[in-house]
Short mmCIF file of N, CA, C and O in Angstrom, two decimals:
data_model
loop_
_atom_site.label_atom_id
_atom_site.label_comp_id
_atom_site.label_asym_id
_atom_site.label_seq_id
_atom_site.Cartn_x
_atom_site.Cartn_y
_atom_site.Cartn_z
N MET F 1 -20.15 -15.63 -19.01
CA MET F 1 -18.74 -15.46 -18.65
C MET F 1 -17.96 -15.14 -19.92
O MET F 1 -18.06 -15.84 -20.90
N THR F 2 -17.14 -14.09 -19.88
CA THR F 2 -16.35 -13.71 -21.04
C THR F 2 -15.00 -14.40 -21.01
O THR F 2 -14.60 -14.99 -20.00
N SER F 3 -14.26 -14.31 -22.11
CA SER F 3 -12.92 -14.88 -22.13
C SER F 3 -12.01 -14.17 -21.14
O SER F 3 -11.10 -14.77 -20.58
N GLU F 4 -12.29 -12.88 -20.87
CA GLU F 4 -11.50 -12.17 -19.88
C GLU F 4 -11.73 -12.76 -18.49
O GLU F 4 -10.81 -12.87 -17.70
N ASP F 5 -12.97 -13.15 -18.17
CA ASP F 5 -13.25 -13.79 -16.90
C ASP F 5 -12.50 -15.10 -16.77
O ASP F 5 -12.06 -15.47 -15.70
N ASN F 6 -12.37 -15.81 -17.88
CA ASN F 6 -11.65 -17.08 -17.86
C ASN F 6 -10.19 -16.89 -17.47
O ASN F 6 -9.59 -17.79 -16.90
N VAL F 7 -9.60 -15.75 -17.79
CA VAL F 7 -8.21 -15.46 -17.43
C VAL F 7 -8.15 -15.00 -15.98
O VAL F 7 -7.29 -15.44 -15.22
N ALA F 8 -9.06 -14.14 -15.57
CA ALA F 8 -9.01 -13.55 -14.23
C ALA F 8 -9.23 -14.61 -13.16
O ALA F 8 -8.57 -14.57 -12.12
N ASP F 9 -10.16 -15.54 -13.36
CA ASP F 9 -10.47 -16.52 -12.33
C ASP F 9 -9.27 -17.36 -11.93
O ASP F 9 -8.98 -17.50 -10.74
N PRO F 10 -8.53 -17.97 -12.87
CA PRO F 10 -7.34 -18.74 -12.47
C PRO F 10 -6.26 -17.85 -11.84
O PRO F 10 -5.57 -18.28 -10.92
N LEU F 11 -6.13 -16.62 -12.32
CA LEU F 11 -5.15 -15.70 -11.75
C LEU F 11 -5.52 -15.37 -10.30
O LEU F 11 -4.65 -15.35 -9.43
N ILE F 12 -6.80 -15.14 -10.05
CA ILE F 12 -7.25 -14.88 -8.68
C ILE F 12 -6.97 -16.09 -7.80
O ILE F 12 -6.44 -15.96 -6.69
N ALA F 13 -7.30 -17.27 -8.27
CA ALA F 13 -7.07 -18.49 -7.49
C ALA F 13 -5.59 -18.70 -7.20
O ALA F 13 -5.20 -19.03 -6.07
N GLN F 14 -4.75 -18.48 -8.20
CA GLN F 14 -3.30 -18.65 -8.02
C GLN F 14 -2.76 -17.62 -7.02
O GLN F 14 -1.96 -17.94 -6.16
N ALA F 15 -3.21 -16.38 -7.13
CA ALA F 15 -2.75 -15.33 -6.21
C ALA F 15 -3.19 -15.63 -4.79
O ALA F 15 -2.42 -15.42 -3.84
N ARG F 16 -4.39 -16.15 -4.60
CA ARG F 16 -4.85 -16.50 -3.25
C ARG F 16 -3.98 -17.58 -2.62
O ARG F 16 -3.76 -17.58 -1.42
N LYS F 17 -3.49 -18.51 -3.44
CA LYS F 17 -2.61 -19.56 -2.91
C LYS F 17 -1.20 -19.06 -2.65
O LYS F 17 -0.48 -19.64 -1.85
N SER F 18 -0.78 -18.00 -3.34
CA SER F 18 0.63 -17.60 -3.34
C SER F 18 1.07 -16.69 -2.22
O SER F 18 2.19 -16.81 -1.74
N PHE F 19 0.23 -15.75 -1.84
CA PHE F 19 0.68 -14.75 -0.87
C PHE F 19 0.44 -15.26 0.55
O PHE F 19 -0.69 -15.48 0.96
N ALA F 20 1.54 -15.44 1.29
CA ALA F 20 1.49 -16.05 2.61
C ALA F 20 1.12 -15.07 3.70
O ALA F 20 0.38 -15.40 4.62
N GLU F 21 1.64 -13.86 3.63
CA GLU F 21 1.45 -12.89 4.69
C GLU F 21 1.21 -11.51 4.10
O GLU F 21 1.52 -11.27 2.95
N GLY F 22 0.71 -10.62 4.93
CA GLY F 22 0.54 -9.24 4.50
C GLY F 22 1.89 -8.61 4.19
O GLY F 22 2.93 -9.08 4.65
N PHE F 23 1.86 -7.55 3.38
CA PHE F 23 3.10 -6.89 2.99
C PHE F 23 2.95 -5.37 2.97
O PHE F 23 3.75 -4.66 2.38
N ALA F 24 1.91 -4.87 3.64
CA ALA F 24 1.71 -3.43 3.82
C ALA F 24 1.66 -2.66 2.49
O ALA F 24 2.28 -1.61 2.36
N GLY F 25 0.94 -3.19 1.53
CA GLY F 25 0.79 -2.51 0.25
C GLY F 25 -0.22 -3.21 -0.63
O GLY F 25 -0.83 -4.21 -0.23
N VAL F 26 -0.40 -2.67 -1.82
CA VAL F 26 -1.33 -3.23 -2.80
C VAL F 26 -0.57 -3.46 -4.11
O VAL F 26 0.15 -2.58 -4.58
N ILE F 27 -0.73 -4.66 -4.67
CA ILE F 27 -0.11 -5.02 -5.95
C ILE F 27 -1.21 -5.20 -6.98
O ILE F 27 -2.22 -5.87 -6.72
N LYS F 28 -1.00 -4.63 -8.15
CA LYS F 28 -1.93 -4.81 -9.28
C LYS F 28 -1.29 -5.81 -10.24
O LYS F 28 -0.17 -5.60 -10.72
N LEU F 29 -1.97 -6.92 -10.48
CA LEU F 29 -1.53 -7.91 -11.47
C LEU F 29 -2.25 -7.58 -12.76
O LEU F 29 -3.48 -7.61 -12.81
N ALA F 30 -1.51 -7.23 -13.80
CA ALA F 30 -2.11 -6.75 -15.05
C ALA F 30 -1.73 -7.67 -16.21
O ALA F 30 -0.74 -7.42 -16.91
N PRO F 31 -2.50 -8.73 -16.43
CA PRO F 31 -2.22 -9.61 -17.57
C PRO F 31 -2.59 -8.94 -18.88
O PRO F 31 -3.57 -8.20 -18.96
N GLU F 32 -1.80 -9.20 -19.92
CA GLU F 32 -2.06 -8.62 -21.24
C GLU F 32 -3.40 -9.11 -21.76
O GLU F 32 -3.68 -10.30 -21.76
N GLY F 33 -4.25 -8.17 -22.18
CA GLY F 33 -5.51 -8.52 -22.79
C GLY F 33 -6.57 -9.07 -21.86
O GLY F 33 -7.53 -9.68 -22.31
N ALA F 34 -6.39 -8.90 -20.56
CA ALA F 34 -7.37 -9.40 -19.59
C ALA F 34 -7.51 -8.39 -18.45
O ALA F 34 -6.62 -7.54 -18.27
N PRO F 35 -8.58 -8.48 -17.70
CA PRO F 35 -8.76 -7.51 -16.62
C PRO F 35 -7.74 -7.73 -15.50
O PRO F 35 -7.32 -8.85 -15.24
N PRO F 36 -7.34 -6.65 -14.85
CA PRO F 36 -6.38 -6.77 -13.75
C PRO F 36 -7.00 -7.36 -12.49
O PRO F 36 -8.22 -7.43 -12.34
N VAL F 37 -6.12 -7.78 -11.60
CA VAL F 37 -6.48 -8.33 -10.30
C VAL F 37 -5.61 -7.60 -9.29
O VAL F 37 -4.44 -7.32 -9.55
N TRP F 38 -6.17 -7.26 -8.12
CA TRP F 38 -5.41 -6.57 -7.09
C TRP F 38 -5.20 -7.49 -5.90
O TRP F 38 -6.10 -8.24 -5.52
N VAL F 39 -4.01 -7.41 -5.32
CA VAL F 39 -3.68 -8.14 -4.11
C VAL F 39 -3.46 -7.09 -3.03
O VAL F 39 -2.53 -6.30 -3.10
N ASP F 40 -4.37 -7.07 -2.04
CA ASP F 40 -4.30 -6.10 -0.96
C ASP F 40 -3.60 -6.74 0.22
O ASP F 40 -4.18 -7.51 0.98
N GLY F 41 -2.33 -6.43 0.35
CA GLY F 41 -1.49 -7.00 1.39
C GLY F 41 -1.46 -6.19 2.67
O GLY F 41 -0.56 -6.34 3.47
N ARG F 42 -2.45 -5.36 2.86
CA ARG F 42 -2.52 -4.59 4.11
C ARG F 42 -3.16 -5.42 5.22
O ARG F 42 -3.22 -4.97 6.36
N THR F 43 -3.62 -6.62 4.88
CA THR F 43 -4.18 -7.55 5.85
C THR F 43 -3.50 -8.89 5.72
O THR F 43 -2.85 -9.18 4.70
N THR F 44 -3.64 -9.73 6.73
CA THR F 44 -3.14 -11.10 6.67
C THR F 44 -4.31 -12.03 6.90
O THR F 44 -4.99 -11.90 7.90
N PRO F 45 -4.59 -12.94 5.99
CA PRO F 45 -3.94 -13.09 4.69
C PRO F 45 -4.35 -11.96 3.75
O PRO F 45 -5.41 -11.35 3.94
N PRO F 46 -3.54 -11.71 2.74
CA PRO F 46 -3.89 -10.67 1.77
C PRO F 46 -5.20 -10.99 1.05
O PRO F 46 -5.53 -12.14 0.80
N ALA F 47 -5.95 -9.94 0.75
CA ALA F 47 -7.19 -10.09 -0.02
C ALA F 47 -6.86 -10.01 -1.50
O ALA F 47 -6.09 -9.15 -1.92
N VAL F 48 -7.43 -10.90 -2.28
CA VAL F 48 -7.26 -10.89 -3.74
C VAL F 48 -8.62 -10.52 -4.32
O VAL F 48 -9.59 -11.24 -4.12
N ILE F 49 -8.66 -9.40 -5.03
CA ILE F 49 -9.93 -8.85 -5.48
C ILE F 49 -9.87 -8.44 -6.96
O ILE F 49 -8.80 -8.21 -7.49
N ALA F 50 -11.03 -8.32 -7.57
CA ALA F 50 -11.11 -8.00 -9.00
C ALA F 50 -11.33 -6.52 -9.24
O ALA F 50 -11.68 -6.13 -10.35
N HIS F 51 -11.12 -5.68 -8.23
CA HIS F 51 -11.26 -4.23 -8.39
C HIS F 51 -10.25 -3.54 -7.48
O HIS F 51 -9.83 -4.09 -6.46
N GLU F 52 -9.86 -2.35 -7.87
CA GLU F 52 -8.89 -1.60 -7.07
C GLU F 52 -9.52 -1.18 -5.75
O GLU F 52 -10.66 -0.72 -5.73
N PRO F 53 -8.80 -1.34 -4.63
CA PRO F 53 -9.35 -0.87 -3.36
C PRO F 53 -9.65 0.63 -3.44
O PRO F 53 -8.83 1.40 -3.94
N LYS F 54 -10.82 1.02 -2.95
CA LYS F 54 -11.23 2.42 -3.05
C LYS F 54 -10.36 3.35 -2.23
O LYS F 54 -10.19 4.51 -2.56
N ASP F 55 -9.80 2.84 -1.16
CA ASP F 55 -9.04 3.69 -0.24
C ASP F 55 -7.53 3.66 -0.45
O ASP F 55 -6.80 4.30 0.28
N HIS F 56 -7.05 2.90 -1.48
CA HIS F 56 -5.60 2.78 -1.65
C HIS F 56 -5.26 2.35 -3.08
O HIS F 56 -5.59 1.24 -3.48
N PRO F 57 -4.61 3.20 -3.86
CA PRO F 57 -4.20 2.78 -5.21
C PRO F 57 -3.07 1.75 -5.13
O PRO F 57 -2.42 1.60 -4.08
N ALA F 58 -2.84 1.07 -6.21
CA ALA F 58 -1.76 0.08 -6.26
C ALA F 58 -0.41 0.76 -6.02
O ALA F 58 -0.11 1.80 -6.58
N ASP F 59 0.39 0.13 -5.16
CA ASP F 59 1.75 0.60 -4.91
C ASP F 59 2.70 0.08 -5.97
O ASP F 59 3.71 0.69 -6.29
N CYS F 60 2.37 -1.09 -6.49
CA CYS F 60 3.27 -1.80 -7.39
C CYS F 60 2.42 -2.50 -8.44
O CYS F 60 1.30 -2.92 -8.16
N GLN F 61 2.93 -2.62 -9.66
CA GLN F 61 2.21 -3.30 -10.74
C GLN F 61 3.09 -4.36 -11.37
O GLN F 61 4.26 -4.11 -11.65
N TRP F 62 2.52 -5.53 -11.58
CA TRP F 62 3.18 -6.60 -12.32
C TRP F 62 2.45 -6.72 -13.65
O TRP F 62 1.24 -6.90 -13.69
N ARG F 63 3.19 -6.67 -14.77
CA ARG F 63 2.61 -6.81 -16.10
C ARG F 63 3.28 -7.95 -16.84
O ARG F 63 4.47 -8.17 -16.69
N GLY F 64 2.50 -8.64 -17.65
CA GLY F 64 3.04 -9.72 -18.46
C GLY F 64 1.90 -10.54 -19.02
O GLY F 64 0.73 -10.25 -18.80
N SER F 65 2.23 -11.59 -19.73
CA SER F 65 1.19 -12.48 -20.23
C SER F 65 0.54 -13.19 -19.04
O SER F 65 1.13 -13.29 -17.96
N SER F 66 -0.65 -13.69 -19.25
CA SER F 66 -1.33 -14.43 -18.18
C SER F 66 -0.48 -15.62 -17.73
O SER F 66 -0.36 -15.90 -16.54
N ASP F 67 0.11 -16.33 -18.70
CA ASP F 67 0.95 -17.48 -18.37
C ASP F 67 2.16 -17.08 -17.53
O ASP F 67 2.51 -17.76 -16.57
N ALA F 68 2.79 -15.97 -17.90
CA ALA F 68 3.97 -15.52 -17.16
C ALA F 68 3.59 -15.11 -15.73
O ALA F 68 4.30 -15.43 -14.78
N LEU F 69 2.47 -14.42 -15.58
CA LEU F 69 2.04 -14.03 -14.23
C LEU F 69 1.66 -15.26 -13.40
O LEU F 69 2.01 -15.34 -12.22
N MET F 70 1.00 -16.22 -14.01
CA MET F 70 0.66 -17.46 -13.29
C MET F 70 1.92 -18.17 -12.83
O MET F 70 2.01 -18.62 -11.69
N ARG F 71 2.91 -18.24 -13.71
CA ARG F 71 4.18 -18.90 -13.37
C ARG F 71 4.90 -18.12 -12.27
O ARG F 71 5.44 -18.71 -11.34
N ALA F 72 4.90 -16.79 -12.36
CA ALA F 72 5.59 -15.96 -11.36
C ALA F 72 4.97 -16.12 -9.98
O ALA F 72 5.66 -15.97 -8.97
N LEU F 73 3.69 -16.46 -9.93
CA LEU F 73 3.02 -16.64 -8.65
C LEU F 73 3.29 -18.00 -8.01
O LEU F 73 2.85 -18.26 -6.89
N GLU F 74 4.04 -18.86 -8.69
CA GLU F 74 4.34 -20.18 -8.14
C GLU F 74 5.28 -20.13 -6.95
O GLU F 74 5.19 -20.97 -6.06
N SER F 75 6.21 -19.18 -6.94
CA SER F 75 7.17 -19.07 -5.83
C SER F 75 7.99 -17.80 -6.01
O SER F 75 7.98 -17.18 -7.08
N GLU F 76 8.70 -17.44 -4.96
CA GLU F 76 9.56 -16.26 -5.06
C GLU F 76 10.66 -16.46 -6.11
O GLU F 76 11.01 -15.53 -6.83
N LYS F 77 11.17 -17.69 -6.23
CA LYS F 77 12.20 -17.97 -7.24
C LYS F 77 11.64 -17.84 -8.65
O LYS F 77 12.30 -17.34 -9.54
N ALA F 78 10.42 -18.31 -8.85
CA ALA F 78 9.78 -18.19 -10.18
C ALA F 78 9.56 -16.73 -10.52
O ALA F 78 9.79 -16.30 -11.65
N LEU F 79 9.13 -15.93 -9.54
CA LEU F 79 8.93 -14.50 -9.77
C LEU F 79 10.25 -13.85 -10.15
O LEU F 79 10.33 -13.09 -11.11
N GLU F 80 11.29 -14.15 -9.40
CA GLU F 80 12.61 -13.58 -9.69
C GLU F 80 13.07 -13.96 -11.10
O GLU F 80 13.55 -13.12 -11.85
N SER F 81 12.90 -15.22 -11.47
CA SER F 81 13.30 -15.69 -12.79
C SER F 81 12.53 -14.99 -13.90
O SER F 81 13.11 -14.53 -14.88
N ASP F 82 11.21 -14.88 -13.73
CA ASP F 82 10.39 -14.23 -14.76
C ASP F 82 10.68 -12.74 -14.85
O ASP F 82 10.64 -12.16 -15.93
N TYR F 83 10.99 -12.11 -13.74
CA TYR F 83 11.34 -10.68 -13.75
C TYR F 83 12.69 -10.47 -14.45
O TYR F 83 12.81 -9.62 -15.33
N LEU F 84 13.68 -11.26 -14.09
CA LEU F 84 15.01 -11.08 -14.67
C LEU F 84 15.04 -11.43 -16.16
O LEU F 84 15.83 -10.85 -16.91
N SER F 85 14.17 -12.35 -16.59
CA SER F 85 14.14 -12.74 -18.00
C SER F 85 13.28 -11.80 -18.84
O SER F 85 13.23 -11.93 -20.05
N GLY F 86 12.57 -10.87 -18.19
CA GLY F 86 11.73 -9.93 -18.93
C GLY F 86 10.34 -10.44 -19.26
O GLY F 86 9.62 -9.82 -20.02
N ARG F 87 9.94 -11.59 -18.71
CA ARG F 87 8.59 -12.10 -18.95
C ARG F 87 7.56 -11.37 -18.10
O ARG F 87 6.40 -11.28 -18.48
N VAL F 88 8.00 -10.87 -16.92
CA VAL F 88 7.13 -10.08 -16.04
C VAL F 88 7.83 -8.75 -15.78
O VAL F 88 9.02 -8.72 -15.45
N PHE F 89 7.09 -7.66 -15.96
CA PHE F 89 7.61 -6.32 -15.72
C PHE F 89 7.01 -5.82 -14.41
O PHE F 89 5.79 -5.92 -14.21
N ILE F 90 7.85 -5.28 -13.55
CA ILE F 90 7.40 -4.78 -12.25
C ILE F 90 7.74 -3.31 -12.17
O ILE F 90 8.86 -2.90 -12.44
N SER F 91 6.74 -2.50 -11.79
CA SER F 91 6.97 -1.07 -11.64
C SER F 91 6.31 -0.60 -10.35
O SER F 91 5.44 -1.26 -9.81
N GLY F 92 6.76 0.55 -9.88
CA GLY F 92 6.19 1.13 -8.68
C GLY F 92 7.12 1.05 -7.49
O GLY F 92 8.34 1.05 -7.65
N ASP F 93 6.55 0.96 -6.32
CA ASP F 93 7.29 0.98 -5.05
C ASP F 93 7.96 -0.36 -4.80
O ASP F 93 7.31 -1.33 -4.41
N MET F 94 9.25 -0.43 -5.02
CA MET F 94 9.99 -1.69 -4.88
C MET F 94 10.14 -2.12 -3.42
O MET F 94 10.46 -3.27 -3.14
N SER F 95 9.87 -1.23 -2.46
CA SER F 95 9.93 -1.65 -1.06
C SER F 95 8.80 -2.65 -0.77
O SER F 95 8.94 -3.50 0.11
N VAL F 96 7.71 -2.58 -1.53
CA VAL F 96 6.64 -3.57 -1.40
C VAL F 96 7.18 -4.94 -1.78
O VAL F 96 6.90 -5.94 -1.11
N MET F 97 7.94 -4.99 -2.85
CA MET F 97 8.52 -6.26 -3.29
C MET F 97 9.43 -6.86 -2.23
O MET F 97 9.45 -8.07 -2.03
N ALA F 98 10.17 -6.03 -1.52
CA ALA F 98 11.09 -6.50 -0.49
C ALA F 98 10.34 -7.11 0.70
O ALA F 98 10.91 -7.94 1.42
N ARG F 99 9.09 -6.73 0.88
CA ARG F 99 8.31 -7.23 2.03
C ARG F 99 7.49 -8.47 1.70
O ARG F 99 6.82 -9.02 2.57
N LEU F 100 7.52 -8.95 0.45
CA LEU F 100 6.71 -10.10 0.05
C LEU F 100 7.20 -11.40 0.69
O LEU F 100 8.39 -11.64 0.80
N SER F 101 6.23 -12.23 1.03
CA SER F 101 6.51 -13.60 1.43
C SER F 101 5.51 -14.45 0.68
O SER F 101 4.30 -14.38 0.91
N MET F 102 6.02 -15.24 -0.26
CA MET F 102 5.14 -16.06 -1.10
C MET F 102 5.32 -17.52 -0.76
O MET F 102 6.42 -17.98 -0.49
N LYS F 103 4.21 -18.27 -0.81
CA LYS F 103 4.25 -19.71 -0.60
C LYS F 103 4.70 -20.38 -1.89
O LYS F 103 4.22 -20.03 -2.96
N ALA F 104 5.61 -21.30 -1.78
CA ALA F 104 5.99 -22.09 -2.96
C ALA F 104 5.01 -23.26 -3.07
O ALA F 104 4.73 -23.94 -2.10
N HIS F 105 4.46 -23.48 -4.26
CA HIS F 105 3.50 -24.57 -4.44
C HIS F 105 3.59 -25.15 -5.83
O HIS F 105 2.61 -25.26 -6.55
N ARG F 106 4.73 -25.54 -6.23
CA ARG F 106 4.92 -26.18 -7.54
C ARG F 106 4.48 -27.60 -7.51
O ARG F 106 4.49 -28.30 -6.61
#
């Protein structure tokens, strides 16, 4: 197991706990210095995978430190706070963001 795997595993686990319902899109979580994780919200519950879906590129990308992404996945309020403070950068189709429903689990 590499140090990159050590980052991806907790991020995958956190993302699996966070997304409550499908959101008709794919989000790429891109932590700095670690492999990305994709959340495929075209199904309910969303699938959290370590590779890009072959049939659909990411609609939206979240970038930031692993800690910032983990914190942003805690709740919709945490995501909003990290986005507004510049700890998490979001690019792509913002309509995907409007359709998100995240479980709060602090």
